C-alpha positions as MATLAB code, in Angstrom:
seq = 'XXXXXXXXXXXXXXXXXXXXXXXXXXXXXXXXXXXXXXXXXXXXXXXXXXXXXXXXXXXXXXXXXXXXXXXXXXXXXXXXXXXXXXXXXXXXXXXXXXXXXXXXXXXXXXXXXXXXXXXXXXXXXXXXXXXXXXXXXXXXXXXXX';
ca = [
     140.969   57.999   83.300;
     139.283   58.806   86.382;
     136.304   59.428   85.658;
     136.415   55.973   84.226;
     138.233   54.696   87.567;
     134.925   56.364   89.268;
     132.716   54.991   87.053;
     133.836   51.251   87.263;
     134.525   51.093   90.482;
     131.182   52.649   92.245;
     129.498   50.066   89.296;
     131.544   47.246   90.816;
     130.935   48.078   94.672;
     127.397   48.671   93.945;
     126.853   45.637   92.133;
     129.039   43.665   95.032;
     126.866   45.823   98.089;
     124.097   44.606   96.126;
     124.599   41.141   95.955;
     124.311   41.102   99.715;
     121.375   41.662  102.172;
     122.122   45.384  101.832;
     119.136   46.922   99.955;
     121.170   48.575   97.019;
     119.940   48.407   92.749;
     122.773   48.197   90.962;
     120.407   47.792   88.234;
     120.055   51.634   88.178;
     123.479   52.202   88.407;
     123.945   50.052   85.466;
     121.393   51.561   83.801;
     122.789   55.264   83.976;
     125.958   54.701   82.958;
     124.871   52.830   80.182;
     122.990   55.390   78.879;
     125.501   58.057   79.218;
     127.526   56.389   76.658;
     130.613   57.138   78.019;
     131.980   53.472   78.466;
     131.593   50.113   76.522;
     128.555   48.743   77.241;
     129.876   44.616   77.069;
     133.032   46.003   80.116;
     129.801   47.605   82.292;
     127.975   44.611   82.311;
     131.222   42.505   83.288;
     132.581   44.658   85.677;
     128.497   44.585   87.104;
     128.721   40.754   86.710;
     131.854   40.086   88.329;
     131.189   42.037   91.645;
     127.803   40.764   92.111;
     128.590   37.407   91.791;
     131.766   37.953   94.323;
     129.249   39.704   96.380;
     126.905   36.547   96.184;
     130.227   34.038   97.485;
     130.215   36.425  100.411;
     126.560   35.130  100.769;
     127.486   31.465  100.214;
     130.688   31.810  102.847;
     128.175   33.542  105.331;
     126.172   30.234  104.845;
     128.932   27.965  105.113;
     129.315   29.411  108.482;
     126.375   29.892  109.658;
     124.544   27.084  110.777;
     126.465   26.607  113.569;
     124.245   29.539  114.930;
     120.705   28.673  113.809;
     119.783   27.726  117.372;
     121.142   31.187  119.194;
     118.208   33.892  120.473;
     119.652   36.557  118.270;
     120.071   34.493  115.141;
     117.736   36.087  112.665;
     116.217   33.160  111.204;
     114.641   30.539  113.172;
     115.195   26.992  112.706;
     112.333   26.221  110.909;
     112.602   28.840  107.959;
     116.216   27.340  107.415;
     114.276   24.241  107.108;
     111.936   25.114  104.603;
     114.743   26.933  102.669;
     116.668   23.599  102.687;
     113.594   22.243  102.097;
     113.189   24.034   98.461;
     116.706   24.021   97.641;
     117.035   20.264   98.271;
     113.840   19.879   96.229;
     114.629   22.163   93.230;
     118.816   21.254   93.340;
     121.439   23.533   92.378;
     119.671   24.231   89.568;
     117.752   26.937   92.183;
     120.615   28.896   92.033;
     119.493   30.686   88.476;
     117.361   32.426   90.449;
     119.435   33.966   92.355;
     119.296   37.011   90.206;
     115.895   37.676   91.498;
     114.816   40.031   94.175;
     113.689   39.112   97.550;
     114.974   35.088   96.659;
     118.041   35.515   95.377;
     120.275   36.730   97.895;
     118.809   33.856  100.500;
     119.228   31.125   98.004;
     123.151   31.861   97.865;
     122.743   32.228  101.668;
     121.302   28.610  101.631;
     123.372   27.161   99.095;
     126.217   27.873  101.368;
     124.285   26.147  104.387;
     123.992   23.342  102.826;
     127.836   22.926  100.959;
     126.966   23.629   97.455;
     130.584   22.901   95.788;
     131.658   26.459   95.199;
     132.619   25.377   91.153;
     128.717   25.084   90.678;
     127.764   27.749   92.722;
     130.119   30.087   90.759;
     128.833   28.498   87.400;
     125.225   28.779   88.250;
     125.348   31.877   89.749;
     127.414   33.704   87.161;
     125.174   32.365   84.415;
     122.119   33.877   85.883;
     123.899   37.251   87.008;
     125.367   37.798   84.091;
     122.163   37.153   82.136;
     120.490   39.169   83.922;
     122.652   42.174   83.290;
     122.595   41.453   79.004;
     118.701   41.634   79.155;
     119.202   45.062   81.638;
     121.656   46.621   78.956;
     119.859   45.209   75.867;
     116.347   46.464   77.078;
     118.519   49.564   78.433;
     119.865   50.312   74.814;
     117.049   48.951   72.699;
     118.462   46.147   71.266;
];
């Protein structure tokens, strides 16, 4: 019970860490536990799922809030890179947002989707599609399936 406790929950805070601009793989933690064979392999990739897309609406309320500091000195991005990510996401849509599993991209895109007031509904949609689909081809590749 646990061990099971332990095993869940550093999957889920990995996966949610991960989702965020903190440079974490839950893939590898997915990965391992999966091939211990100690656990269901369809309640890992949920529990993986559901933090990293709660870890990507920390991303999208981050960029619901954030604008209001795009023109400060210690604001990370300048003004013109929020641009151009606006830019792309106006020019691609929503639909942007199933690549969001992707590294590098797919932590800003939530980022941006919140800048610009994505409706959470979609964002959670989207982004839960693509997370989650990501994970299946993780544990089938993982298992050999």
């Amino acid at each position: 019970m646990l061990g099971d406790l332990a095993a869940f929950g550093g999957l889920f805070l990995t996966a949610f860490a991960a989702a965020t601009i903190l440079p974490l793989h839950s893939e590898a933690v997915l990965a391992g536990l999966l091939l211990a064979d100690h656990h269901a392999p369809a309640a890992l990739v949920l529990v993986a799922t559901i933090g990293n897309v709660l870890g990507s609406v920390v991303n999208w309320l981050l960029g619901r809030g954030i604008d209001r500091f795009r023109d400060r000195k210690w604001f990370p991005a300048s003004p013109t890179m929020l641009d151009r990510a606006a830019a792309r996401y106006h020019r691609y849509g929503r639909w942007s947002l199933l690549m969001s599993w992707a590294p590098v991209i797919g932590d800003p895109l939530t980022v941006v989707a919140g800048v610009l007031r994505e409706p959470l509904w979609s964002f959670l949609a989207i982004v839960t599609i693509a997370k989650a689909g990501r994970y299946l081809v993780l544990a089938a590749a993982t298992l050999g399936l």
